[in-house]
XYZ file of C-alpha atoms in Angstrom:
737
model
C -18.214 46.501 -35.969
C -14.594 46.153 -34.879
C -13.798 43.222 -32.596
C -10.988 42.446 -30.162
C -9.688 38.911 -29.652
C -9.007 38.236 -25.991
C -5.286 37.617 -25.465
C -6.106 35.011 -22.817
C -8.764 32.809 -24.433
C -9.012 34.136 -28.015
C -12.751 34.907 -27.875
C -13.971 37.767 -30.084
C -15.391 40.722 -28.158
C -16.986 44.017 -29.267
C -14.410 46.796 -29.265
C -16.222 48.638 -26.458
C -15.979 45.661 -24.032
C -13.726 46.226 -21.024
C -13.655 42.517 -20.098
C -13.750 39.345 -22.116
C -17.226 37.777 -22.264
C -15.596 34.339 -22.437
C -13.094 34.262 -19.573
C -13.433 37.668 -17.910
C -9.858 38.810 -18.609
C -9.273 42.526 -19.001
C -9.236 43.815 -22.588
C -7.748 47.171 -21.601
C -4.818 48.210 -23.752
C -5.626 45.820 -26.618
C -6.519 47.040 -30.073
C -8.000 44.963 -32.873
C -4.624 44.885 -34.635
C -2.723 43.856 -31.503
C -5.234 41.183 -30.689
C -4.975 39.714 -34.169
C -1.204 39.575 -33.863
C -1.417 37.689 -30.579
C -3.936 35.240 -32.006
C -2.164 34.823 -35.339
C -0.795 31.266 -34.818
C -4.331 29.846 -34.454
C -5.094 28.930 -38.029
C -6.275 25.308 -38.095
C -9.923 24.412 -37.824
C -11.572 23.637 -34.499
C -11.950 19.941 -33.702
C -15.571 18.858 -33.633
C -17.285 16.862 -30.876
C -16.850 13.146 -31.508
C -13.426 13.492 -33.126
C -11.131 10.697 -31.926
C -7.431 11.386 -31.422
C -4.761 8.724 -31.226
C -7.540 6.125 -31.350
C -8.108 6.928 -27.680
C -9.266 10.463 -26.867
C -12.799 11.461 -27.922
C -13.325 15.236 -28.153
C -16.425 16.405 -26.266
C -16.309 20.200 -26.431
C -14.094 23.253 -26.872
C -13.304 24.849 -23.520
C -11.132 27.812 -24.484
C -9.140 29.303 -27.340
C -6.097 31.513 -26.963
C -3.267 32.967 -28.954
C -1.184 29.797 -28.945
C -3.714 27.004 -28.860
C -7.103 25.600 -27.974
C -8.247 23.561 -24.992
C -10.810 20.781 -25.297
C -12.578 18.516 -22.868
C -12.228 14.895 -23.993
C -12.859 11.344 -22.827
C -9.890 9.013 -22.370
C -11.142 5.597 -23.486
C -7.784 4.092 -22.535
C -8.175 5.037 -18.869
C -11.670 4.191 -17.631
C -13.261 6.873 -19.869
C -11.777 9.491 -17.560
C -12.303 13.128 -18.544
C -9.132 14.879 -19.707
C -8.182 18.339 -20.894
C -6.402 18.321 -24.257
C -4.469 21.400 -25.285
C -3.743 21.891 -28.971
C -0.402 23.676 -29.056
C 0.650 26.173 -31.739
C -1.853 24.848 -34.302
C -0.652 27.266 -36.961
C 2.563 25.334 -37.687
C 3.090 24.300 -41.284
C 5.484 21.839 -42.887
C 6.901 18.479 -41.827
C 10.202 19.899 -40.615
C 8.550 22.578 -38.475
C 6.239 19.999 -36.917
C 9.068 17.592 -36.131
C 11.190 20.349 -34.631
C 8.234 21.661 -32.635
C 7.489 18.185 -31.292
C 11.112 17.745 -30.232
C 11.110 21.151 -28.548
C 7.865 20.465 -26.719
C 9.026 17.085 -25.444
C 12.363 18.475 -24.323
C 11.113 21.636 -22.673
C 7.904 20.200 -21.187
C 9.575 17.329 -19.329
C 9.179 19.270 -16.093
C 5.417 18.809 -16.329
C 5.832 15.059 -16.104
C 7.560 15.391 -12.731
C 4.616 17.168 -11.122
C 2.650 14.877 -8.821
C 0.361 16.964 -6.625
C -3.346 16.411 -6.093
C -4.026 20.139 -6.591
C -2.216 20.292 -9.938
C -3.724 18.484 -12.952
C -1.608 15.463 -13.806
C 0.258 15.685 -17.113
C -0.115 12.530 -19.199
C 1.570 12.948 -22.561
C 2.435 15.059 -25.604
C 1.704 13.601 -29.024
C 1.447 14.642 -32.664
C -1.379 13.653 -34.960
C -1.223 14.828 -38.529
C -0.211 18.465 -38.492
C -1.334 19.054 -34.911
C 0.452 18.856 -31.551
C -1.469 17.981 -28.392
C -0.825 17.943 -24.654
C -3.018 15.802 -22.364
C -3.749 16.615 -18.716
C -6.368 15.664 -16.138
C -9.643 17.540 -16.471
C -10.701 19.364 -13.306
C -14.440 19.462 -12.689
C -15.411 22.684 -10.990
C -15.644 26.444 -11.390
C -12.891 29.004 -11.672
C -12.649 31.571 -8.934
C -13.375 34.208 -11.572
C -16.712 32.518 -12.316
C -17.424 32.232 -8.596
C -16.669 35.938 -8.118
C -18.983 36.818 -11.012
C -21.799 34.823 -9.387
C -21.279 36.553 -6.066
C -21.179 40.018 -7.566
C -24.537 39.371 -9.204
C -25.869 38.720 -5.692
C -24.106 41.769 -4.264
C -21.511 39.627 -2.461
C -17.736 39.184 -2.462
C -15.260 36.785 -0.875
C -14.711 37.228 2.859
C -11.381 37.619 4.637
C -11.841 34.179 6.235
C -12.266 32.649 2.775
C -9.124 34.358 1.516
C -7.097 33.109 4.477
C -8.438 29.604 3.853
C -7.519 29.903 0.173
C -3.983 30.849 1.190
C -3.765 27.894 3.568
C -4.833 25.532 0.792
C -2.750 27.008 -2.049
C 0.507 28.055 -0.399
C 1.590 24.409 0.205
C 0.908 23.738 -3.500
C 3.124 26.647 -4.503
C 5.779 25.476 -2.058
C 5.723 22.083 -3.789
C 6.055 23.680 -7.237
C 8.804 26.041 -6.186
C 10.672 23.185 -4.522
C 10.924 21.580 -7.957
C 12.143 24.822 -9.498
C 8.804 25.449 -11.238
C 7.212 28.916 -11.190
C 3.541 29.043 -12.199
C 3.861 32.571 -13.710
C 0.166 33.002 -14.477
C -1.798 32.907 -11.207
C -5.167 34.674 -11.423
C -8.795 33.907 -10.510
C -9.403 32.230 -13.875
C -6.424 29.883 -13.373
C -7.648 28.547 -10.026
C -10.541 26.072 -10.024
C -12.592 25.172 -6.964
C -12.781 21.419 -7.547
C -16.284 20.012 -7.112
C -15.120 16.663 -5.709
C -13.440 17.979 -2.560
C -13.831 21.797 -2.584
C -10.083 22.281 -2.864
C -8.493 24.936 -5.108
C -6.579 23.514 -8.070
C -3.924 25.410 -10.021
C -4.368 25.121 -13.785
C -2.606 26.472 -16.879
C 0.966 26.548 -15.644
C 2.925 29.209 -17.459
C 5.458 26.560 -18.513
C 2.950 25.246 -21.079
C 2.376 28.688 -22.559
C 6.103 29.454 -22.512
C 6.860 26.322 -24.523
C 4.158 27.302 -27.010
C 5.661 30.774 -27.310
C 9.157 29.355 -27.845
C 7.874 27.077 -30.589
C 5.998 29.868 -32.297
C 8.893 32.324 -32.170
C 11.727 29.885 -32.938
C 10.038 27.723 -35.557
C 6.811 29.236 -36.805
C 8.248 32.734 -37.051
C 5.353 34.279 -35.154
C 5.862 37.861 -33.984
C 7.123 38.163 -30.422
C 4.220 40.298 -29.251
C 3.583 39.979 -25.503
C 5.725 36.900 -25.182
C 6.314 37.275 -21.437
C 4.020 34.868 -19.620
C 1.723 36.523 -17.079
C -1.356 38.741 -16.980
C -1.157 42.513 -16.830
C -2.234 43.651 -13.405
C -1.425 40.302 -11.784
C 2.229 39.702 -12.661
C 4.891 41.927 -11.069
C 6.626 44.523 -13.189
C 9.951 42.665 -13.539
C 8.117 39.626 -14.907
C 6.140 41.542 -17.526
C 8.999 43.780 -18.657
C 11.970 41.416 -18.489
C 10.559 37.920 -18.008
C 12.312 37.590 -14.619
C 10.457 35.171 -12.334
C 11.008 33.669 -8.886
C 8.816 32.181 -6.152
C 7.934 35.683 -4.981
C 6.492 36.382 -8.471
C 3.776 33.809 -7.844
C 3.192 35.191 -4.354
C 2.698 38.643 -5.878
C 0.094 37.287 -8.314
C -1.631 35.336 -5.534
C -1.928 38.516 -3.469
C -3.464 40.364 -6.432
C -5.867 37.464 -6.906
C -6.889 37.752 -3.253
C -7.533 41.479 -3.626
C -9.682 40.944 -6.723
C -11.780 38.345 -4.892
C -12.166 40.332 -1.688
C -12.822 43.757 -3.262
C -14.831 42.561 -6.257
C -12.702 44.662 -8.630
C -12.375 42.406 -11.679
C -9.545 44.505 -13.124
C -6.818 44.773 -10.451
C -5.516 47.952 -12.070
C -8.505 49.689 -10.506
C -6.708 49.155 -7.196
C -3.585 51.028 -8.367
C -3.015 54.780 -8.143
C -2.614 55.814 -11.818
C -0.101 58.524 -10.912
C 2.177 56.677 -8.511
C 1.348 53.068 -9.549
C 1.143 52.232 -5.834
C -1.466 49.820 -4.499
C -4.345 51.683 -2.838
C -6.622 48.739 -2.084
C -6.916 49.726 1.592
C -9.244 52.525 0.464
C -11.646 49.828 -0.745
C -11.697 47.449 2.209
C -10.336 47.147 5.754
C -8.721 43.835 6.652
C -7.130 42.464 9.802
C -3.626 43.794 10.556
C -2.165 40.311 9.967
C -3.582 39.824 6.473
C -2.951 43.486 5.609
C 0.746 43.140 6.429
C 0.965 39.834 4.541
C -0.576 41.321 1.371
C 1.564 44.451 1.640
C 4.761 42.394 1.773
C 3.641 40.074 -1.029
C 2.931 43.143 -3.217
C 6.110 45.074 -2.404
C 7.462 46.816 -5.538
C 10.993 45.536 -4.979
C 11.464 41.737 -5.087
C 13.845 41.807 -2.113
C 11.108 43.324 0.062
C 8.652 40.468 -0.558
C 8.252 37.136 1.167
C 10.704 34.807 -0.544
C 8.807 31.540 -0.104
C 5.238 30.293 0.160
C 5.926 28.577 3.477
C 7.224 31.875 4.868
C 3.829 33.445 4.118
C 2.006 30.507 5.641
C 4.075 30.646 8.829
C 3.474 34.390 9.041
C -0.304 34.003 8.716
C -0.376 31.193 11.254
C 1.834 33.192 13.615
C 4.362 30.383 13.580
C 8.013 31.183 12.904
C 9.753 28.942 10.362
C 11.057 25.773 11.982
C 14.386 26.597 13.586
C 17.394 24.363 12.980
C 18.563 22.210 15.887
C 20.310 24.285 18.565
C 23.993 24.647 17.774
C 26.281 22.557 19.887
C 29.941 23.496 20.112
C 32.381 20.564 19.965
C 33.152 19.542 23.504
C 30.996 18.148 26.294
C 27.657 18.898 24.573
C 27.999 17.518 21.038
C 29.712 14.737 19.156
C 32.130 15.693 16.405
C 31.042 14.178 13.099
C 32.668 10.889 12.030
C 34.590 10.297 15.257
C 34.073 7.089 17.154
C 34.396 8.699 20.607
C 34.415 12.281 21.800
C 36.626 13.313 24.754
C 35.302 15.893 27.178
C 37.451 18.817 26.076
C 38.178 21.586 28.574
C 35.559 24.179 27.755
C 35.557 26.287 30.917
C 33.098 26.715 33.740
C 30.257 27.826 31.428
C 30.263 24.568 29.475
C 30.400 22.578 32.686
C 27.414 24.505 34.020
C 25.462 23.769 30.823
C 26.250 20.055 31.122
C 25.116 19.967 34.767
C 21.924 21.879 33.952
C 21.164 19.578 31.049
C 21.649 16.493 33.185
C 19.350 17.865 35.900
C 16.725 18.775 33.316
C 16.796 15.323 31.784
C 16.211 13.711 35.155
C 13.648 16.254 36.271
C 11.440 15.900 33.184
C 11.526 12.112 32.937
C 8.354 10.110 32.420
C 9.029 7.714 35.312
C 10.165 8.494 38.837
C 13.712 7.099 38.984
C 15.938 10.236 39.264
C 19.102 8.330 38.416
C 18.275 7.524 34.826
C 17.346 9.549 31.775
C 15.079 8.675 28.806
C 11.975 7.663 30.694
C 13.508 7.228 34.110
C 14.468 3.598 33.541
C 17.468 4.449 31.355
C 15.994 2.546 28.378
C 15.761 4.180 24.974
C 13.315 2.280 22.747
C 13.913 2.364 18.997
C 11.086 1.101 16.788
C 11.756 0.040 13.209
C 9.468 -1.207 10.441
C 11.750 -3.540 8.525
C 12.017 -5.330 5.191
C 14.336 -8.109 4.009
C 16.686 -5.483 2.561
C 16.358 -3.205 5.600
C 16.442 -5.673 8.537
C 16.408 -4.957 12.254
C 20.131 -5.816 12.423
C 20.917 -2.674 10.429
C 19.917 -0.586 13.437
C 22.045 -2.347 16.043
C 25.184 -0.264 15.274
C 23.101 2.870 15.867
C 21.814 1.411 19.141
C 25.343 0.559 20.302
C 26.589 4.011 19.326
C 23.793 5.804 21.209
C 24.216 3.598 24.269
C 27.936 4.348 24.433
C 27.862 8.054 23.653
C 24.731 9.025 25.569
C 25.938 7.109 28.622
C 29.324 8.805 28.479
C 27.746 12.204 27.925
C 25.242 11.961 30.790
C 27.344 9.899 33.162
C 24.357 7.591 33.495
C 23.582 4.092 32.350
C 21.595 4.164 29.104
C 20.322 0.963 27.512
C 19.102 1.100 23.937
C 16.684 -1.550 22.698
C 15.544 -2.078 19.110
C 12.170 -3.568 18.232
C 11.665 -4.504 14.609
C 8.305 -5.219 12.989
C 8.743 -7.009 9.671
C 6.531 -5.516 6.989
C 5.620 -9.038 5.865
C 4.149 -9.916 9.259
C 0.364 -10.086 9.403
C -1.077 -6.737 10.537
C 2.444 -5.297 10.707
C 1.412 -1.707 10.046
C -1.419 -1.991 12.563
C 1.068 -3.188 15.197
C 3.425 -0.325 14.421
C 0.551 2.152 14.506
C -0.464 0.971 17.976
C 3.131 1.281 19.228
C 3.149 4.887 18.030
C -0.253 5.715 19.528
C 0.732 4.225 22.893
C 4.116 6.022 22.845
C 5.960 2.706 23.209
C 8.789 3.890 20.942
C 11.103 6.812 21.756
C 12.619 6.865 18.266
C 10.753 5.540 15.245
C 11.916 4.625 11.766
C 8.442 4.122 10.212
C 9.623 3.248 6.662
C 6.367 4.470 5.069
C 4.664 7.820 4.564
C 1.515 6.246 5.949
C 3.073 5.686 9.385
C 4.824 9.054 9.223
C 1.376 10.652 9.058
C 0.343 8.606 12.113
C 3.467 9.866 13.925
C 2.605 13.471 13.083
C -0.992 13.005 14.260
C 0.316 11.678 17.584
C 2.624 14.663 18.167
C 5.918 12.900 17.398
C 8.665 15.364 16.485
C 10.531 15.171 13.179
C 14.287 14.528 13.523
C 15.635 13.269 10.174
C 14.699 11.743 6.807
C 14.671 8.043 6.002
C 16.358 7.206 2.705
C 17.270 10.873 2.066
C 18.826 9.914 -1.276
C 15.355 8.749 -2.379
C 12.932 11.554 -1.359
C 10.045 9.884 -3.168
C 9.241 6.686 -5.019
C 6.788 5.628 -7.685
C 4.774 2.437 -7.684
C 4.525 0.779 -11.091
C 2.139 -1.834 -12.470
C 4.057 -4.310 -14.605
C 3.547 -7.413 -16.765
C 5.784 -9.971 -18.432
C 7.645 -8.664 -21.451
C 5.707 -11.026 -23.736
C 2.291 -10.154 -22.255
C -0.477 -8.947 -24.546
C -1.457 -6.381 -21.920
C -0.348 -2.961 -23.159
C -2.063 -0.699 -20.652
C -4.637 -0.451 -17.881
C -7.412 -0.477 -20.454
C -6.509 -4.098 -21.256
C -7.225 -5.274 -17.701
C -10.371 -7.407 -17.822
C -12.161 -9.585 -15.205
C -10.177 -12.650 -16.275
C -6.828 -11.001 -15.476
C -5.229 -11.565 -12.076
C -3.235 -8.870 -10.295
C -0.905 -9.520 -7.361
C -1.069 -6.820 -4.662
C 0.529 -6.354 -1.251
C -1.091 -6.149 2.186
C -4.199 -3.953 2.172
C -2.486 -1.460 4.510
C 0.649 -1.103 2.354
C 0.914 2.257 0.612
C 3.082 1.270 -2.343
C 1.792 -2.196 -3.152
C -1.895 -1.713 -2.369
C -3.108 1.886 -1.951
C -1.440 3.365 -5.030
C -2.466 0.523 -7.399
C -6.072 0.832 -6.160
C -5.912 4.535 -7.037
C -5.089 3.548 -10.630
C -7.460 0.560 -10.782
C -10.641 2.442 -9.891
C -13.358 1.522 -12.366
C -11.929 -1.924 -13.154
C -13.148 -5.447 -12.361
C -10.216 -7.775 -11.838
C -9.069 -10.849 -9.889
C -6.898 -9.868 -6.939
C -4.305 -11.877 -5.024
C -3.328 -9.944 -1.876
C -0.665 -10.086 0.806
C 2.389 -10.353 -1.460
C 5.844 -8.889 -0.973
C 7.546 -7.028 -3.804
C 9.700 -10.061 -4.636
C 6.623 -12.335 -4.449
C 4.858 -10.227 -7.055
C 7.816 -10.199 -9.423
C 8.126 -13.981 -9.158
C 4.410 -14.554 -9.633
C 4.305 -12.437 -12.773
C 7.392 -14.104 -14.215
C 6.013 -17.586 -13.447
C 2.569 -16.656 -14.888
C 0.789 -17.090 -11.543
C -0.336 -13.472 -11.956
C -0.846 -11.311 -15.020
C 0.063 -8.031 -13.328
C 2.188 -7.090 -10.318
C 3.311 -3.993 -8.439
C 6.826 -2.875 -7.637
C 8.995 0.196 -7.235
C 9.404 1.731 -10.668
C 13.160 2.260 -10.355
C 13.699 -1.405 -9.436
C 11.818 -2.597 -12.500
C 14.257 -0.827 -14.794
C 16.743 -3.588 -13.924
C 14.300 -6.409 -14.737
C 14.687 -7.505 -18.354
C 11.751 -9.935 -18.271
C 9.024 -7.479 -17.282
C 7.459 -4.355 -18.766
C 5.821 -1.366 -17.009
C 2.224 -0.566 -18.059
C 1.405 2.177 -15.559
C 3.138 4.449 -13.049
C 1.425 5.809 -9.965
C 1.623 9.250 -8.432
C 4.808 9.786 -6.443
C 4.869 8.580 -2.838
C 6.805 10.826 -0.423
C 9.513 9.334 1.746
C 9.300 8.705 5.478
C 10.746 10.677 8.363
C 12.481 9.698 11.596
C 10.539 10.850 14.658
C 11.119 11.353 18.394
C 8.464 10.675 21.007
C 6.566 13.575 22.600
C 6.967 11.695 25.888
C 10.649 12.684 25.911
C 11.577 16.062 27.294
C 12.649 18.814 24.908
C 16.221 18.570 26.201
C 16.239 14.816 25.621
C 14.977 15.248 22.070
C 17.533 17.953 21.305
C 20.402 15.854 22.619
C 19.212 12.697 20.883
C 18.746 14.475 17.557
C 22.200 16.030 17.750
C 23.891 12.683 18.401
C 21.916 10.926 15.659
C 22.646 13.531 12.994
C 26.318 13.628 13.927
C 26.769 9.870 13.981
C 29.496 8.375 11.766
C 28.343 8.180 8.151
C 28.567 4.382 8.051
C 26.089 4.123 10.931
C 23.626 6.488 9.269
C 23.933 4.697 5.948
C 23.354 1.337 7.629
C 20.222 2.665 9.364
C 19.025 4.427 6.189
C 18.614 7.957 7.532
C 20.208 11.370 7.231
C 19.602 15.095 7.305
C 16.742 16.584 5.335
C 13.677 18.790 5.483
C 10.444 17.627 7.034
C 8.031 16.280 4.427
C 4.731 18.031 3.717
C 2.222 15.172 3.548
C -0.751 17.340 2.488
C -0.903 15.891 -1.023
C -0.332 12.362 0.246
C -3.176 12.713 2.765
C -5.480 13.733 -0.098
C -4.470 10.687 -2.168
C -5.011 8.372 0.795
C -8.436 9.903 1.398
C -9.395 9.317 -2.242
C -8.258 5.682 -2.120
C -10.027 5.027 1.164
C -13.171 6.535 -0.327
C -12.924 3.980 -3.135
C -12.227 1.082 -0.794
C -15.122 2.029 1.474
C -17.521 0.619 -1.137
C -15.411 -2.316 -2.379
C -15.813 -5.910 -1.193
C -12.272 -7.303 -1.115
C -13.589 -10.807 -0.384
C -15.036 -11.070 -3.885
C -13.197 -12.680 -6.768
C -13.083 -10.869 -9.090
C -13.099 -7.579 -7.188
C -15.189 -4.725 -8.532
C -13.421 -1.406 -7.927
C -16.651 0.577 -8.275
C -18.834 2.517 -5.863
C -22.402 1.376 -6.491
C -24.092 2.648 -3.344
C -24.039 2.420 0.393
C -23.979 -0.786 2.324
C -27.115 -1.289 4.454
C -26.732 -0.990 8.188
C -28.153 -3.630 10.510
C -29.373 -2.840 13.992
C -27.549 -4.272 16.991
C -28.743 -4.050 20.593
C -25.504 -3.220 22.439
C -26.470 -0.351 24.754
C -25.456 3.349 24.834
C -24.679 4.847 21.416
C -23.245 1.680 20.129
C -23.588 -0.331 16.944
C -22.272 -1.061 13.472
C -20.732 1.575 11.221
C -21.761 1.979 7.611
C -21.955 4.518 4.821
C -18.293 5.514 5.135
C -17.546 8.769 3.335
C -14.040 10.192 2.939
C -14.995 13.820 2.425
C -11.453 15.187 2.378
C -7.953 14.461 3.625
C -8.835 15.453 7.184
C -12.380 14.248 7.876
C -14.292 10.962 7.754
C -18.089 10.732 7.886
C -19.979 7.554 8.755
C -23.363 6.347 9.954
C -23.686 4.620 13.333
C -26.871 2.587 13.846
C -27.809 2.739 17.544
C -29.699 0.070 19.478
C -32.681 2.427 19.650
C -33.057 2.251 15.883
C -31.747 5.782 15.490
C -29.111 6.435 12.833
C -26.401 8.836 13.966
C -24.154 10.761 11.635
C -20.594 10.622 13.002
C -17.941 13.213 12.143
C -14.510 11.688 12.751
C -11.295 13.675 12.159
C -8.594 11.498 10.619
C -6.057 12.763 13.168
C -8.303 11.415 15.972
C -8.670 8.038 14.242
C -4.884 7.879 14.023
C -4.741 8.140 17.833
C -7.091 5.217 18.546
C -5.336 1.881 19.226
C -6.271 -0.975 16.896
C -8.251 1.348 14.631
C -8.349 0.114 11.026
C -8.072 2.345 7.950
C -11.262 4.363 7.361
C -12.657 2.150 4.594
C -12.353 -0.912 6.882
C -14.722 0.681 9.424
C -17.695 -0.578 7.395
C -19.484 -3.163 9.543
C -17.230 -2.575 12.563
C -18.953 -2.319 15.949
C -18.237 1.080 17.457
C -19.058 2.772 20.740
C -19.293 6.529 21.161
C -19.243 7.963 24.669
C -19.082 11.435 26.149
C -20.477 13.074 23.000
C -23.829 14.821 23.045
C -25.855 14.330 19.834
C -26.651 17.583 18.026
C -29.416 18.257 15.546
C -27.695 19.266 12.275
C -29.609 19.606 9.002
C -32.388 17.316 10.207
C -30.094 14.558 11.498
C -28.499 13.654 14.819
C -24.753 14.250 14.595
C -21.931 13.007 16.835
C -18.735 15.013 16.452
C -15.691 13.129 17.742
C -12.976 15.434 19.078
C -10.931 13.115 21.339
C -9.675 9.548 20.832
C -11.176 8.379 24.139
C -14.657 9.200 22.816
C -14.587 6.349 20.285
C -13.957 2.672 21.001
C -13.543 -0.183 18.533
C -15.572 -3.052 19.983
C -14.544 -5.508 17.280
């Protein structure tokens, strides 16, 4: 019997099969001879379960085999026995020179993978060579591919619904936007390259085409393998220009995502069944009727000419959400309405009656929409513009005084009104500094905020503050790094034992506490908290601590320390304007700030830039808070494990009131907890994170354990055999203590 090797996973199939029995990919168009050519580089023997690589990775099972490598599930004994996916790349290479050249090519061309830091993309860890084999290590994603999910549904006579497809788009388009923003095109999107992750039910993109492209380059340049089908992408999913000429762009991925959606919603496993064989036009509308909005979106994503398609993932998302892309600030002509960049003062140039009318109208609008009744002053009616700044020793409050003086002078001259600008600085080293800043934001005490951290930027977004600029635009993201002394015996996280002491920052600090906890999960270690970055460096150098945390780029200048672990990237902060200001006030304020002299902007550490998408960061924070919800930080050493729920104790406080327990961080947007009422009844509380971020004095989710809470104005509902309280407004939940 003749067999065909699947071009996607390498599995042998009977010649009469239309689809691969291993991964479900179409076998149409392949012959036994073609399949053998595509699979030719796979020549080495399969690694057996129990094989140990690099004295660290223990092979558990073979997951897939394709033309240019195999993929295994393995256990990483050097990182808390975490599951990893190990790809064996171009295993047919022979000879020392070929191996060395291949390794160099892989490391050079695969560097882009190391830059990817998104929770819905498996993290790349390393490339290494062992013997005559080359391996690439990535996070293993526990879950099922959307192809497997579709197969299960078809067996039950079901398919994916339109609502599920729209939700999939909402969850994946920001991931593609992130990739495309780094200049990375996936190239191989299909149902079998998207996994519904079990942990949080989010779709995860796997098998980036960059990995396969590097393997192809190695095979063709070094191993001399035939260049059969060397364009990355699946027939039926990839657009024509990608398959024929290897031309890719962001819209190529959008095309493949649209095809994926059609496969899931129609149940046609081979997308070519949705093409007219004579005209090669998509005829999927004969199979299923969708809403006009989704129909138009899919039609544009699948347009035959690249110029006719959506050009960015965010453009698709805005279209589906019926939100136009964020418009740039309204243009202001030089003259009475806008400052000219880099000038100290701006004279009121003669601009005619129209400009004068605009100025008068703007002034009336500012006074008419003020928050307080005084009609003679703008910015809240009292003529005071409040600037809030979270500061550090290297970014002190004094750095913002030139900006305050500039705004006071120019806004006063522009409006013909007295404008006072006050700066309040909260030093990050102060006790409960982030909590204080959070409360200022919730209570709308600040008109302009420089929050310093992504954590407070999320709070600003959840409280309807409006993005105006980027903080530290020259540093769009930073990495936290765990470090030791240069002469330390600690080589990696696996060497951290209960006798080792680690210096961390305040528990609410993203860089010096949250991100290290993300990496320390599964460890038992002594913890010294509340340190500044400089404190931690000094403590490690003076041997008061074995391990510290700092910004990775800063550590490169420290000769006496050595990095042992780098966290996921932390996005930068934004500058935000209060929703309590009128739209005209915000527009005017933003224009003056962005057109301030460069030395003022540099001093205040802000500048122009795009608004940050904190979706990935919210997911990381949710994961960390889920860990911390079951960790007792008063212990020494601290056990970063989750061994069960803390028991709740009954308190007689009246109403639906009592202690919180059993904190669960289900996803980036929702927190679940148990509230023990005075009647002995346990209530399941559903608390949106955005609502928690609007409650004054509310701690991070994990710190709710044991807190006394009061829920009012919420009617308990019977859900799945339990009484549930769904919080929808901040006034419905009160922190008693």
